[in-house]
PDB file of C-alpha atoms in Angstrom:
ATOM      1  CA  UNK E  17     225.583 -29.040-104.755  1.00 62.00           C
ATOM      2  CA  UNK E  18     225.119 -25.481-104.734  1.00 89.00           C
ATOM      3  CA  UNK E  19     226.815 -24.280-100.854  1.00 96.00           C
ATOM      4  CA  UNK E  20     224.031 -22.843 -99.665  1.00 97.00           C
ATOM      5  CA  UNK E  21     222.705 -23.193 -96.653  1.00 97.00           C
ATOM      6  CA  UNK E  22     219.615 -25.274 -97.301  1.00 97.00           C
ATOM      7  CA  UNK E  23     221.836 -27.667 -98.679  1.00 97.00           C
ATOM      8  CA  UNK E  24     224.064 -27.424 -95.660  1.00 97.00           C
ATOM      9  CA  UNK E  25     220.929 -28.198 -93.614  1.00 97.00           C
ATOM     10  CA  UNK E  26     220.904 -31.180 -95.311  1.00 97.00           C
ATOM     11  CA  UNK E  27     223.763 -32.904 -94.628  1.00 97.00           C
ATOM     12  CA  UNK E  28     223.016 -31.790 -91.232  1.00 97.00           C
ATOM     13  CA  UNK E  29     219.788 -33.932 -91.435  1.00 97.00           C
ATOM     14  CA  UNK E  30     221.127 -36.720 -93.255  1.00 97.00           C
ATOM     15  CA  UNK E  31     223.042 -37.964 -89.842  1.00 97.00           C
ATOM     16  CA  UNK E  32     220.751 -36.489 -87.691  1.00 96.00           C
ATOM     17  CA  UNK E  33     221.279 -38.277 -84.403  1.00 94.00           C
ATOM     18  CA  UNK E  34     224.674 -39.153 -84.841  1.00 95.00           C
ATOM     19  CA  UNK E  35     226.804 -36.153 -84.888  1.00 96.00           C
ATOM     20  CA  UNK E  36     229.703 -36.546 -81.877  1.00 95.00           C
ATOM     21  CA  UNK E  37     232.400 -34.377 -80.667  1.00 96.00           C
ATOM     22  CA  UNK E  38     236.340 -35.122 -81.367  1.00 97.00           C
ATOM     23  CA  UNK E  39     236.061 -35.483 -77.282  1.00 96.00           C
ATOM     24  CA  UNK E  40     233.406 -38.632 -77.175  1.00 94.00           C
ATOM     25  CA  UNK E  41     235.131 -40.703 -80.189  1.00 94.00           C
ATOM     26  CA  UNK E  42     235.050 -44.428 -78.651  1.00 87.00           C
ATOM     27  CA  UNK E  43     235.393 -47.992 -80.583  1.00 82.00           C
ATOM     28  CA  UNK E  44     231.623 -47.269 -81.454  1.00 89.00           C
ATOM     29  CA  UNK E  45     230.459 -45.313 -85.142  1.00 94.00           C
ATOM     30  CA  UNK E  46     230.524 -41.816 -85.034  1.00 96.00           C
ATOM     31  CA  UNK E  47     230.086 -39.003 -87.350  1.00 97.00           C
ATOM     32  CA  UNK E  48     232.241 -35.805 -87.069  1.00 98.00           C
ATOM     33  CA  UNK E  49     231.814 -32.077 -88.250  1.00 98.00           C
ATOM     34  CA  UNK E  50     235.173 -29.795 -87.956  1.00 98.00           C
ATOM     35  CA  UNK E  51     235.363 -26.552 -89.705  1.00 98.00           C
ATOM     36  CA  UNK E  52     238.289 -24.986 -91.004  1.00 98.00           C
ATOM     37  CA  UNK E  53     237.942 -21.078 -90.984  1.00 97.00           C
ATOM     38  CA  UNK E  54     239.998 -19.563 -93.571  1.00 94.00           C
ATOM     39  CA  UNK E  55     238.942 -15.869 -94.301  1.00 93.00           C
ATOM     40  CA  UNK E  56     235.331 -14.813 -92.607  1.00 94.00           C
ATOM     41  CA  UNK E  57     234.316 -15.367 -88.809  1.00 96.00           C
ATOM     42  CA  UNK E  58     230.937 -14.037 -89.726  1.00 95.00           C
ATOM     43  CA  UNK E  59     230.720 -17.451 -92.255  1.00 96.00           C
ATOM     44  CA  UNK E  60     231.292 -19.583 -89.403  1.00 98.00           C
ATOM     45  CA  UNK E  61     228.981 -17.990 -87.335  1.00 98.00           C
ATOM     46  CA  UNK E  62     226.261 -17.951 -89.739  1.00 97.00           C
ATOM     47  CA  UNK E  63     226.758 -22.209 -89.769  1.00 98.00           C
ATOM     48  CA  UNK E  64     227.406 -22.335 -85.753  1.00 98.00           C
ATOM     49  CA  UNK E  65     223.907 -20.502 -85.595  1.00 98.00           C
ATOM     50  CA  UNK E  66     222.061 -22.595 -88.299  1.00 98.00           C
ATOM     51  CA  UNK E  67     223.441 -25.843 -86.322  1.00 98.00           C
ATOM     52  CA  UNK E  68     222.512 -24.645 -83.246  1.00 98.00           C
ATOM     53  CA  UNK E  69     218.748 -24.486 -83.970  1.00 97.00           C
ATOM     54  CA  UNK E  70     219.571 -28.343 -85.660  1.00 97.00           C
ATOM     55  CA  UNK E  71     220.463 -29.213 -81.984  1.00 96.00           C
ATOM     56  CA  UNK E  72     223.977 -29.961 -83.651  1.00 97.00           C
ATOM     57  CA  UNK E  73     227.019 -29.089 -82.527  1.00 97.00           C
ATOM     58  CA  UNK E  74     230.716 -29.477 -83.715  1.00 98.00           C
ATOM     59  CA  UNK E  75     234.075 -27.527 -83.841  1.00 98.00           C
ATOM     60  CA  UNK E  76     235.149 -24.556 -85.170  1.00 98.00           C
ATOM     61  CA  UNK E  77     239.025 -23.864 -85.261  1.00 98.00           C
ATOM     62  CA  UNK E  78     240.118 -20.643 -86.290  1.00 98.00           C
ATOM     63  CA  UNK E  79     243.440 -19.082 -86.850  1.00 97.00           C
ATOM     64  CA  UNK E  80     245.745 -16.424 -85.327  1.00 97.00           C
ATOM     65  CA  UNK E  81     248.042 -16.175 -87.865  1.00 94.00           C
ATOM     66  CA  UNK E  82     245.575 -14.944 -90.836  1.00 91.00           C
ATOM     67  CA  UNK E  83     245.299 -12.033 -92.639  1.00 87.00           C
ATOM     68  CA  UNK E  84     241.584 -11.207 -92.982  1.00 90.00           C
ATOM     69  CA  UNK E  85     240.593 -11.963 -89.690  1.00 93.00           C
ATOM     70  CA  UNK E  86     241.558 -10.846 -86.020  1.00 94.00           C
ATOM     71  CA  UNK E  87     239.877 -13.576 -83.195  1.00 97.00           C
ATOM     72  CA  UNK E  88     241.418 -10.525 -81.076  1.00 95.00           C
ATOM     73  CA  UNK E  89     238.957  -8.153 -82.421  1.00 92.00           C
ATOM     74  CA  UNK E  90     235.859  -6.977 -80.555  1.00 91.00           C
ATOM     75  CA  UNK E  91     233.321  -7.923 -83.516  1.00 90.00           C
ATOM     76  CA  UNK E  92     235.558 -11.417 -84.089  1.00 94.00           C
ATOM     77  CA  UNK E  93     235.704 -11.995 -80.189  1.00 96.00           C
ATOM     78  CA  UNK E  94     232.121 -11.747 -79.557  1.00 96.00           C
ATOM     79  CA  UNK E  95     231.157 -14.149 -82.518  1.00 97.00           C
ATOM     80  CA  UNK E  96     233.683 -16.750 -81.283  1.00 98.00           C
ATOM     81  CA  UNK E  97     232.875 -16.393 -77.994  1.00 98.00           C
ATOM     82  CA  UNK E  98     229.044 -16.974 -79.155  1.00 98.00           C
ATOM     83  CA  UNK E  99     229.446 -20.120 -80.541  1.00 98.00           C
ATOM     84  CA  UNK E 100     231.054 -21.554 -77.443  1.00 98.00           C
ATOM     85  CA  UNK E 101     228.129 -20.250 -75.727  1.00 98.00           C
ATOM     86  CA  UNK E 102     226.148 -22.690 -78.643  1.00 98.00           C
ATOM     87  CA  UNK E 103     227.804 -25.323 -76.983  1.00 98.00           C
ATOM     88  CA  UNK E 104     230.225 -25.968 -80.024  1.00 98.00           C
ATOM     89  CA  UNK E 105     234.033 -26.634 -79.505  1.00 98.00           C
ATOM     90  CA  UNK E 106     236.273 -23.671 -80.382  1.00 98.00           C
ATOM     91  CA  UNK E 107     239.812 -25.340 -81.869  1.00 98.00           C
ATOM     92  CA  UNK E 108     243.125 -23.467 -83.257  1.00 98.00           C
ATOM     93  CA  UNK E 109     243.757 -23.677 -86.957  1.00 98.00           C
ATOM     94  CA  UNK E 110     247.178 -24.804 -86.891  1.00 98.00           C
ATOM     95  CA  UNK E 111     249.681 -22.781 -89.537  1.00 96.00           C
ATOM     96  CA  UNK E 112     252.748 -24.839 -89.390  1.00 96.00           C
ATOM     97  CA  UNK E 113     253.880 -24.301 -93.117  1.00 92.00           C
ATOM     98  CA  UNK E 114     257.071 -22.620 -91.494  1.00 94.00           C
ATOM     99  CA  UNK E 115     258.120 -25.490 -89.671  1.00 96.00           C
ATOM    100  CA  UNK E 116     260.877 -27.732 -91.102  1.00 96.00           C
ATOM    101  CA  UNK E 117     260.590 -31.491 -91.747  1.00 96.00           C
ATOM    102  CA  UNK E 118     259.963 -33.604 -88.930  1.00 96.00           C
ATOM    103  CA  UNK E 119     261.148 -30.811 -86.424  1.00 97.00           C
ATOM    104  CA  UNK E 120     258.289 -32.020 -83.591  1.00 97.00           C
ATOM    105  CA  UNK E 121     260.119 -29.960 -81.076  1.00 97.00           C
ATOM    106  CA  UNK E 122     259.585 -26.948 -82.423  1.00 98.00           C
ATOM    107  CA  UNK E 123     256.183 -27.908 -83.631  1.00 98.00           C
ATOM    108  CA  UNK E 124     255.382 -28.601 -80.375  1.00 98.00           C
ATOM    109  CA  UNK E 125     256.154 -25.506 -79.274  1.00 98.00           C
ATOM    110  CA  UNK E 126     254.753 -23.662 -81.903  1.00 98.00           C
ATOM    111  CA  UNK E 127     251.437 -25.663 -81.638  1.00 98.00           C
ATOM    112  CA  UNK E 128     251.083 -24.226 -77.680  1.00 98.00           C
ATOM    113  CA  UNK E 129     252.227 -20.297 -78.878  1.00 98.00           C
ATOM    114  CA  UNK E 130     249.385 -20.289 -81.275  1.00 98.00           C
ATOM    115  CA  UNK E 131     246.787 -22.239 -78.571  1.00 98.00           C
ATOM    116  CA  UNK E 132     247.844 -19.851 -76.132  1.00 98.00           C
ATOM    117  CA  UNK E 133     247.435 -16.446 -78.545  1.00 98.00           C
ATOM    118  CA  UNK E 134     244.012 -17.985 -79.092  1.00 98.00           C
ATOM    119  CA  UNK E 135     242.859 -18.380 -75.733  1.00 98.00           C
ATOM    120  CA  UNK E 136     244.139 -14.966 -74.226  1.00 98.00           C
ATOM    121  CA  UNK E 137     242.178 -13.282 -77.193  1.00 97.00           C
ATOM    122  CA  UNK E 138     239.007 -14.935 -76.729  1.00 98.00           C
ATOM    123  CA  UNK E 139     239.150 -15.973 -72.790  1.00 98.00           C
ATOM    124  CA  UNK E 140     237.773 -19.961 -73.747  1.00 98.00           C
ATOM    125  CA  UNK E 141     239.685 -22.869 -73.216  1.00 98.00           C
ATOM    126  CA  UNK E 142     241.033 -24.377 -76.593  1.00 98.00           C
ATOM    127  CA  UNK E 143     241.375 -28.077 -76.012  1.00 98.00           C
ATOM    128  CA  UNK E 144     241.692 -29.490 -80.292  1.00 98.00           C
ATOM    129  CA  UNK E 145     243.623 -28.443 -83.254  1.00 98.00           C
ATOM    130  CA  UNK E 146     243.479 -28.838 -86.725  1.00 98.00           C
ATOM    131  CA  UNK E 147     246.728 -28.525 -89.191  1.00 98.00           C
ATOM    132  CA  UNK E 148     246.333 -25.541 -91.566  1.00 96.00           C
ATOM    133  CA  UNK E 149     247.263 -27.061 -95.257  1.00 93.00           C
ATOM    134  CA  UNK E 150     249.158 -29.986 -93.394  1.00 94.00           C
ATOM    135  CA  UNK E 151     251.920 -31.397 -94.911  1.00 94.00           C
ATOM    136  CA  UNK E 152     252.385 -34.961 -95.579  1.00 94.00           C
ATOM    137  CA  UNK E 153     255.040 -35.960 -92.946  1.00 96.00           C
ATOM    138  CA  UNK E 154     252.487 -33.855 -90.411  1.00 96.00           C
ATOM    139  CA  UNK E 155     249.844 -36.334 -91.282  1.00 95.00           C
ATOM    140  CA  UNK E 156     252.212 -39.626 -91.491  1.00 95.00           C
ATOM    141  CA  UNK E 157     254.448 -39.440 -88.178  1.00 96.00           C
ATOM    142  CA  UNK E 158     252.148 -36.970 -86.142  1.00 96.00           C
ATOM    143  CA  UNK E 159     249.633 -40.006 -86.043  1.00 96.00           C
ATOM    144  CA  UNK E 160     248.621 -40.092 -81.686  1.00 97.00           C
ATOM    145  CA  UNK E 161     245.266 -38.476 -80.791  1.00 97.00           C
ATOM    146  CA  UNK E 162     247.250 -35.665 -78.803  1.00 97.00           C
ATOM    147  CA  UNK E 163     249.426 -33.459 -79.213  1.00 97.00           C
ATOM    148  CA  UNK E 164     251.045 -31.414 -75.959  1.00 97.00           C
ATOM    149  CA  UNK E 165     247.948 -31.875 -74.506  1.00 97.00           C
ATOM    150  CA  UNK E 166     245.497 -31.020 -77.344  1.00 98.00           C
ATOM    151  CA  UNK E 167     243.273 -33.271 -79.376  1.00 98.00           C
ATOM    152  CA  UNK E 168     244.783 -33.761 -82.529  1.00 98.00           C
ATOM    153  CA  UNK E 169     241.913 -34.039 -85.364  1.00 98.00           C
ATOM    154  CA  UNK E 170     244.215 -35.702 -87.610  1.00 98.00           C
ATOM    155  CA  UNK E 171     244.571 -38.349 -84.801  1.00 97.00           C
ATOM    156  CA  UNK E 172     244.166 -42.342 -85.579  1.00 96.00           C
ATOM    157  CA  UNK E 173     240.734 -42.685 -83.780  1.00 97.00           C
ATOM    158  CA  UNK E 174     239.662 -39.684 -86.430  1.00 97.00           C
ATOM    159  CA  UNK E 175     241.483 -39.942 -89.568  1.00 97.00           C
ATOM    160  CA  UNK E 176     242.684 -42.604 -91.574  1.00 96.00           C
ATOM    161  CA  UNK E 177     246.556 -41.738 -93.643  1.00 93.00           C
ATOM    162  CA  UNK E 178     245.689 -43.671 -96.518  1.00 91.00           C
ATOM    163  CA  UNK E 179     244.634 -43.537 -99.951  1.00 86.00           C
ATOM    164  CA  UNK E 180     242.083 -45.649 -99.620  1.00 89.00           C
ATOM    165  CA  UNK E 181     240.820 -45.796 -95.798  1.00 91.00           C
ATOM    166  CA  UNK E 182     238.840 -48.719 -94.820  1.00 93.00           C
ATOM    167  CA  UNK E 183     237.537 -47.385 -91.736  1.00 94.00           C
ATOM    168  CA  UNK E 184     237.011 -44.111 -91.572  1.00 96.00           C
ATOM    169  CA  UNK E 185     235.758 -42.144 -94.495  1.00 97.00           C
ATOM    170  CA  UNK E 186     237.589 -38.704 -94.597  1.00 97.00           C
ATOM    171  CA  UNK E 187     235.198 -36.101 -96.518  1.00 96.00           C
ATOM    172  CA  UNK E 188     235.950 -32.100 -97.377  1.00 96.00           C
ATOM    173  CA  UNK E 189     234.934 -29.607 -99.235  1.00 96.00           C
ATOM    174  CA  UNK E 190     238.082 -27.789 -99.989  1.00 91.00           C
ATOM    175  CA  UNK E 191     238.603 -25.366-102.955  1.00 89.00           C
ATOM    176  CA  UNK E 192     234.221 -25.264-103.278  1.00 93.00           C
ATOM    177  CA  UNK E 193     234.230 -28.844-104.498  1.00 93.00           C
ATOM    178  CA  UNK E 194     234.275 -32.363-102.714  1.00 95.00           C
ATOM    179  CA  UNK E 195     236.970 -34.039-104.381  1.00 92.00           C
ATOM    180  CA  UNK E 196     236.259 -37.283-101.642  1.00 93.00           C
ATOM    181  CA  UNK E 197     232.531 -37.473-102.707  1.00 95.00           C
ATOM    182  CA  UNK E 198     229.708 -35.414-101.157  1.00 96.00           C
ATOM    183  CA  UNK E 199     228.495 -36.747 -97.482  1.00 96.00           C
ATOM    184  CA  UNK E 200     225.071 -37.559 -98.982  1.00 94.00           C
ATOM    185  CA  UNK E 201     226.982 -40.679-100.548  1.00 95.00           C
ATOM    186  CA  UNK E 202     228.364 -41.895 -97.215  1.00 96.00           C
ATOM    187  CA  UNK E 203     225.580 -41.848 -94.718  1.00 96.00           C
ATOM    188  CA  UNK E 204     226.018 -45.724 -94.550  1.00 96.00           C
ATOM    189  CA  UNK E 205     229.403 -45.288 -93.503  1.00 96.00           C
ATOM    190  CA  UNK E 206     229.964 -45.909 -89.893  1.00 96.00           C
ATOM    191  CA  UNK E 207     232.893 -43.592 -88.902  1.00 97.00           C
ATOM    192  CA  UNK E 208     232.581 -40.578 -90.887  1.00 97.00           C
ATOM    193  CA  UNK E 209     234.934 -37.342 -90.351  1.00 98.00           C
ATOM    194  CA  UNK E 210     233.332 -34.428 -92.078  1.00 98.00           C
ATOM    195  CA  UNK E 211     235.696 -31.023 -93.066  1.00 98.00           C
ATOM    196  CA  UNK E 212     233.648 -27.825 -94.374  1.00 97.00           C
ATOM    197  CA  UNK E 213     235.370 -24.245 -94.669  1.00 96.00           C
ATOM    198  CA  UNK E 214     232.627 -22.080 -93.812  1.00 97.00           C
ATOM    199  CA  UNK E 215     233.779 -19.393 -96.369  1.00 94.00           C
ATOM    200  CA  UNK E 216     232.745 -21.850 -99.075  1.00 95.00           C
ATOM    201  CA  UNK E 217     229.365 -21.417 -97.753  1.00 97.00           C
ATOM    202  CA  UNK E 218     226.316 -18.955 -98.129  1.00 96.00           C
ATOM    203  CA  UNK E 219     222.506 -18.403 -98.014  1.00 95.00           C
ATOM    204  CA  UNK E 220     221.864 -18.665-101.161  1.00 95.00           C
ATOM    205  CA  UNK E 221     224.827 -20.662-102.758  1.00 96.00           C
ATOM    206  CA  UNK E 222     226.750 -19.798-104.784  1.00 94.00           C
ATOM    207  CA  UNK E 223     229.270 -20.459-107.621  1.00 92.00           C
ATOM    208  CA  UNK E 224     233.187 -20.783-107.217  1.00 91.00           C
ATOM    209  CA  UNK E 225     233.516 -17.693-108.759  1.00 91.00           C
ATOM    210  CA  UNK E 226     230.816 -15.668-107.243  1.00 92.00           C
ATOM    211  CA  UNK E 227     231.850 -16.571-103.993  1.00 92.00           C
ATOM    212  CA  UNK E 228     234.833 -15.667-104.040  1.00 91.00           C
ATOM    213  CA  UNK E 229     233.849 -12.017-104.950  1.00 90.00           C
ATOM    214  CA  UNK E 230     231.249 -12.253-102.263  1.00 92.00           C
ATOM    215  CA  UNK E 231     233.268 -13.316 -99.720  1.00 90.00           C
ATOM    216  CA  UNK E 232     235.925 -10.462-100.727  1.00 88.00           C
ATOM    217  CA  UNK E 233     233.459  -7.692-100.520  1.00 88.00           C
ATOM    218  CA  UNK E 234     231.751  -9.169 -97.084  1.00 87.00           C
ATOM    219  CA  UNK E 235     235.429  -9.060 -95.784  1.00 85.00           C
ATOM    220  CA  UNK E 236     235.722  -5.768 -96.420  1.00 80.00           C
ATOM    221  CA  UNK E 237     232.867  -4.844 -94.766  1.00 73.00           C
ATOM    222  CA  UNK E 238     233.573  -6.599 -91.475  1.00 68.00           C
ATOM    223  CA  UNK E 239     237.415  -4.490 -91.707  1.00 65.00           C
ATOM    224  CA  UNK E 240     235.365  -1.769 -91.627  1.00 65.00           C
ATOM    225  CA  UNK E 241     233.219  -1.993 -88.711  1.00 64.00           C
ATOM    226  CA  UNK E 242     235.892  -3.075 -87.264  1.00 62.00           C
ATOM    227  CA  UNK E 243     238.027  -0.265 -87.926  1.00 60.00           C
ATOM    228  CA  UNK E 244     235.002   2.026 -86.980  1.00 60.00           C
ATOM    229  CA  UNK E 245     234.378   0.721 -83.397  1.00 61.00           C
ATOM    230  CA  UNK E 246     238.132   2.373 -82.730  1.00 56.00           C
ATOM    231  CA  UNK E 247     237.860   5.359 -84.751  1.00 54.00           C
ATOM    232  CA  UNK E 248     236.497   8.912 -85.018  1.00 53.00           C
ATOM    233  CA  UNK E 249     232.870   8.752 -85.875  1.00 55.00           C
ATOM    234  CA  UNK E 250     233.736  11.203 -89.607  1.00 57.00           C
ATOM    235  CA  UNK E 251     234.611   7.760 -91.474  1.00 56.00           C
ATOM    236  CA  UNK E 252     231.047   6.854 -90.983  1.00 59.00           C
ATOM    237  CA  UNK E 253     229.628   8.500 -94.260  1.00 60.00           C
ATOM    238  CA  UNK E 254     232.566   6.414 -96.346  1.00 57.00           C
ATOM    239  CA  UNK E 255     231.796   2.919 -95.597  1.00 58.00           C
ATOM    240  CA  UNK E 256     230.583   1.272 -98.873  1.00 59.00           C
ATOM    241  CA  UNK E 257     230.928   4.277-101.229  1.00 61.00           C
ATOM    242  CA  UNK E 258     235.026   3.548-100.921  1.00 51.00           C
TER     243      UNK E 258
END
């Protein structure tokens, strides 16, 4: 279990044929991929693109309220905007830390600010949302597939609130570990919800550590073409010596 991408092409093989979208769920088994994109859009495109020549495809939801990625960007845009073009489903990460306890109005509203910010930046129709670090009470009462019109991944028909579900095995690989068992374990399983965060990810794999400096220094480097395609052509000679 190294995150690298020849283990990611694993799973991906393990349920070949079975992979569904959040949009086809039905009473019948299904196995769903959702990723959670924390800190790199270049991550998520690297997976989007390795999935695509699998034939798979599954949803990416990114955020608009982060601070190492713009989806408003021209380098972040285009990359999005590619993986629709894949065919995969482009969701909203859903921060909604700020909100109080139980306040669904204003969660509500919240929840179609963000959706909208999301779609004006990258021109695609955003349909599904994920919760960003949801808390409990978001998980507990917010239980109906939708949510002001949007598919709610945390829905019944896709995740099961319980410590111990009996029908639908919830499986992530948060903080570079899989604390729910790796999906290897579970192809058996009949409904099967799968969560990566592609910035745990990487060609070669690597550890918790090392990724994390990785990641930092790849961030970097997408800030600063970025922050080149705006600006006088002088900074040029700086990128990677500063």
């Amino acid at each position: 279990m190294n995150f690298s991408h020849q283990e990611y092409s694993s799973i991906l093989e393990a349920f070949e044929g079975r992979w569904c979208s959040f949009f086809d769920v039905s009473d019948q088994p299904f196995v769903l991929m959702r990723h959670d994109v924390e800190f790199s859009v270049e991550r998520a495109f690297e997976l989007g693109e390795l999935e695509n020549r699998k034939g798979v495809k599954s949803t990416f939801n990114f955020q608009v309220c982060c601070d190492t990625y713009n989806v408003a960007s021209n380098v972040s845009r285009e990359k999005i905007r590619s993986l629709a073009n894949f065919g995969h489903t482009i969701g909203l990460h859903f921060y909604a830390s700020h909100i109080e306890e139980s306040n669904f109005e204003v969660l509500e509203k919240e929840l179609i600010r963000q959706t909208k910010i999301l779609e004006d930046a990258t021109d695609l129709n955003v349909k599904t949302f994920s919760f960003h670090r949801p808390k409990s009470w978001m998980l507990k009462d917010l239980r109906d597939d939708q949510l002001a019109g949007l598919i709610n991944q945390y829905g019944k028909s896709f995740f099961e609130f319980s410590e111990n579900p009996e029908h639908i095995k919830y499986i992530a690989d948060s903080r570079h570990t899989w604390d729910y068992g790796h999906p290897a374990d579970f192809i058996n399983n009949e409904r099967v919800q799968v969560l990566t965060h592609p910035d745990e990810w990487s060609r070669e794999g690597l550890n918790e550590e090392d990724n994390f400096r990785a990641i930092k220094h790849e961030i970097g480097i997408k800030v600063s073409e970025a922050f080149l395609d705006e600006s006088p052509r002088n900074f040029a000679k700086y990128v990677g010596k500063i």
